[in-house]
Amino acid sequence: IVDRIDDDKDGYITTEELKNWIKRVQKRYIYENVAKVWKDYDLNKDNKIAWEEYKQATYGYYLEEFQDATDQHSFKKMLPRDERRFKTADLDGDLAATREEFTAFLHPEEFEHMKNIVVLETLEDIDKNEDGFVDQDEYIADMFANEEGGPEPDWVITEREQFADFRDLNKDGKMDKEEIQHWILPQDYDHALAEARHLVYESDVDKDQKLTKEEVLDNWNMFVGSQATNYGEDLTRNHDE
């Protein structure tokens, strides 16, 4: 893996090479995930997944068989939500997703034209009073349920401060869609670059801003827990790319 990360084959891994590698690993994971489920949905084998095929494969049984009202309710709620996401991913509007469109449907956070859907779904999940905003209590309730009614742990108090200082940008006590997007899809944060910088910083013994193979192997446990090795999975697979 180290040899493959080293794009220019100079014996050193730079932050840039590591960043590019992490992005490749992530992309490959996404496309492998889509390939894995593709045949379950492409029932007529036309190399497209129609909305009707997806609906039938995912919801057919439940909508026909389930008598339980609460189950019926939750599935009926999820169905229009899935349909809305499917139609957003379906750029040519033919109600049949190509592999790329289906990838956008399953992994919307990776596609620019899907960002509004990601924000909308996040808002709908957290906004319990359905006023179109996420207030501080709703934000906390998404992470922590204080069932005993006792004092909140320190990390929750810190999160409340985070909400006030960094989430609620216009200081009106709640997050609107724009603020939610800034929170979950920050424009100024590149997670692959952040991960690459972290790995270099932690493993770069001689502090020359790049890694030798020895430095990587000496700190192997850091890499096994990282996206750079798909959290260790890549160490056990056959490498043919």
C-alpha atoms as one frame of an Amber mdcrd trajectory, in Angstrom:
protein
   0.000   0.000   0.000   2.824   2.414   0.849   4.379   1.849  -2.588   1.058
   2.611  -4.256   0.479   5.781  -2.238   3.885   7.055  -3.380   2.735   8.426
  -6.754   6.060   9.805  -7.979   8.027   6.777  -6.652  10.613   8.925  -4.879
  10.499   6.813  -1.720   8.584   9.422   0.286   4.900   9.933   0.976   3.821
  13.560   1.036   0.640  14.953   2.565  -0.683  15.585  -0.963  -0.050  11.964
  -2.047  -1.720  10.694   1.116  -4.712  12.998   0.609  -5.159  11.791  -3.002
  -4.899   8.182  -1.862  -7.528   8.607   0.883  -9.894  10.153  -1.683  -9.299
   7.194  -4.015  -9.964   4.684  -1.233 -13.177   6.450  -0.305 -14.368   6.598
  -3.898 -13.569   2.938  -4.416 -15.495   2.004  -1.273 -18.543   3.907  -2.538
 -18.493   2.319  -5.996 -17.915  -1.155  -4.527 -20.870  -0.608  -2.224 -23.077
   0.303  -5.199 -21.812  -2.701  -7.210 -22.650  -4.994  -4.286 -26.326  -3.996
  -4.156 -26.853  -3.310  -7.872 -28.133  -6.766  -8.798 -30.623  -6.732  -5.914
 -32.415  -3.791  -7.498 -31.831  -4.132 -11.249 -34.494  -6.791 -11.488 -34.983
  -6.733 -15.276 -31.200  -6.631 -15.921 -31.325  -3.604 -18.233 -28.365  -2.013
 -16.408 -30.587   0.701 -14.976 -32.592   0.786 -11.771 -36.059   2.183 -12.282
 -37.805   3.851  -9.360 -40.485   1.143  -9.534 -37.814  -1.583  -9.266 -36.244
   0.086  -6.247 -39.624   0.688  -4.613 -40.712  -2.900  -5.131 -37.427  -4.372
  -3.891 -37.294  -2.124  -0.825 -40.905  -1.569   0.178 -43.064  -4.066  -1.727
 -43.340  -6.640   1.042 -43.893  -4.114   3.816 -46.551  -2.101   2.071 -48.506
  -5.216   1.159 -47.986  -7.404   4.234 -47.534  -5.180   7.265 -50.698  -4.703
   9.272 -49.044  -2.935  12.205 -50.083   0.721  11.986 -46.829   2.127  13.377
 -44.716   0.119  10.906 -47.002   1.137   8.093 -46.654   4.750   9.171 -42.841
   4.721   9.271 -42.554   3.020   5.898 -45.087   5.353   4.340 -43.001   8.233
   5.651 -39.753   6.814   4.278 -41.183   6.013   0.854 -41.870   9.617  -0.306
 -38.537  10.658   1.169 -36.735   8.000  -0.888 -38.727   8.991  -3.960 -37.738
  12.638  -3.533 -34.071  11.663  -3.191 -34.293   9.297  -6.186 -35.807  11.998
  -8.395 -33.080  14.474  -7.378 -30.391  11.930  -8.248 -32.107  11.099 -11.548
 -30.660  13.999 -13.545 -32.277  13.154 -16.879 -35.688  12.662 -15.259 -36.470
   9.310 -16.877 -37.211   7.665 -13.485 -34.491   5.085 -14.133 -31.110   5.503
 -12.484 -27.856   4.815 -14.272 -25.008   3.542 -12.103 -23.782   7.096 -11.531
 -27.279   8.358 -10.675 -27.827   5.428  -8.321 -24.485   6.193  -6.652 -25.723
   9.751  -6.055 -28.944   8.306  -4.603 -27.121   6.005  -2.164 -24.272   8.419
  -1.303 -25.757  11.897  -1.726 -23.142  13.605   0.438 -20.559  12.952  -2.303
 -22.418  14.854  -5.041 -22.812  18.603  -5.399 -26.346  18.431  -6.848 -27.508
  16.300  -3.880 -26.414  18.653  -1.097 -29.836  20.262  -0.647 -31.358  16.828
  -0.100 -28.752  15.939   2.537 -29.516  19.204   4.357 -33.281  18.726   4.067
 -33.158  15.144   5.376 -30.954  16.201   8.299 -33.394  18.990   9.144 -36.379
  16.624   8.974 -34.628  14.087  11.237 -33.710  16.547  13.994 -36.467  19.173
  13.806 -38.947  17.535  16.195 -41.292  20.525  16.527 -41.382  20.842  12.720
 -40.859  24.604  12.644 -38.267  24.355   9.855 -35.298  25.052  12.135 -33.033
  23.156  14.537 -32.885  24.766  17.964 -30.255  24.008  20.586 -32.347  21.401
  22.433 -33.125  19.544  19.202 -29.421  19.639  18.286 -28.481  18.129  21.676
 -31.350  15.592  21.637 -29.939  14.181  18.397 -26.770  13.182  20.308 -27.857
  12.684  23.885 -31.022  11.542  25.623 -31.081  12.675  29.245 -33.506  10.042
  30.508 -32.621  10.337  34.199 -33.221  14.067  34.128 -29.993  14.641  36.071
 -27.159  17.030  35.264 -25.804  16.939  31.731 -22.297  15.507  31.175 -19.465
  17.939  30.425 -19.316  16.998  26.747 -22.990  17.963  26.327 -22.336  21.352
  27.944 -19.420  21.780  25.507 -21.732  20.892  22.594 -24.203  23.539  23.748
 -21.368  26.074  23.640 -20.385  24.798  20.186 -23.958  25.331  19.040 -24.009
  28.912  20.310 -20.515  29.809  19.078 -20.124  27.907  15.798 -23.423  26.378
  14.623 -25.839  29.271  15.082 -23.976  31.731  12.861 -26.567  34.527  12.857
 -27.194  34.139  16.624 -30.979  33.804  16.408 -30.999  30.729  18.663 -31.610
  28.173  15.915 -30.064  26.715  12.764 -31.618  27.342   9.362 -30.835  25.297
   6.244 -27.772  27.358   5.391 -26.331  26.897   8.878 -27.114  23.161   8.769
 -25.224  22.894   5.474 -22.274  24.721   6.999 -22.353  22.191   9.865 -22.679
  18.899   7.988 -21.112  19.811   4.632 -18.529  22.484   5.455 -17.060  24.082
   2.337 -13.809  25.025   4.015 -12.998  21.568   5.405 -11.406  18.770   3.401
 -11.636  15.631   5.539  -9.114  13.725   3.370  -6.568  16.521   3.754  -7.223
  16.696   7.511  -6.716  12.928   7.831  -3.529  13.065   5.704  -2.098  15.910
   7.803  -2.920  14.022  10.995  -1.198  10.840   9.762   1.907  12.723   8.618
   2.090  14.729  11.841   1.809  11.622  14.037   4.223   9.439  12.028   6.842
  11.915  10.789   9.659  11.154  13.250  12.322  13.385  11.647   9.808  16.216
  11.025  10.706  16.668   7.324   6.971  16.892   6.391   7.002  13.574   4.505
   6.981   9.900   5.418   9.353   7.070   4.587   8.058   3.526   4.422   9.800
   2.865   7.764   7.983   5.756   9.425   4.652   4.402   8.179   5.399   0.841
   9.278   6.683   1.961  12.668   3.335   3.613  13.231   1.261   0.905  11.543
  -1.504   0.941  14.175  -2.302   4.564  13.286  -2.751   3.551   9.629  -4.788
   0.428  10.410  -7.320   2.647  12.181  -7.421   5.097   9.292  -9.368   5.556
   6.087  -6.028   5.252   4.265  -6.294   1.471   4.653 -10.093   1.379   4.692
  -9.732   0.838   8.455  -7.492  -2.163   7.976  -9.611  -3.975   5.401  -7.230
  -3.234   2.537  -4.484  -5.171   4.293  -6.313  -8.442   3.729  -7.496  -8.011
   0.155  -5.886  -8.834  -3.173  -4.587  -5.675  -4.767  -5.154  -5.493  -8.487
  -5.774  -1.803  -9.109
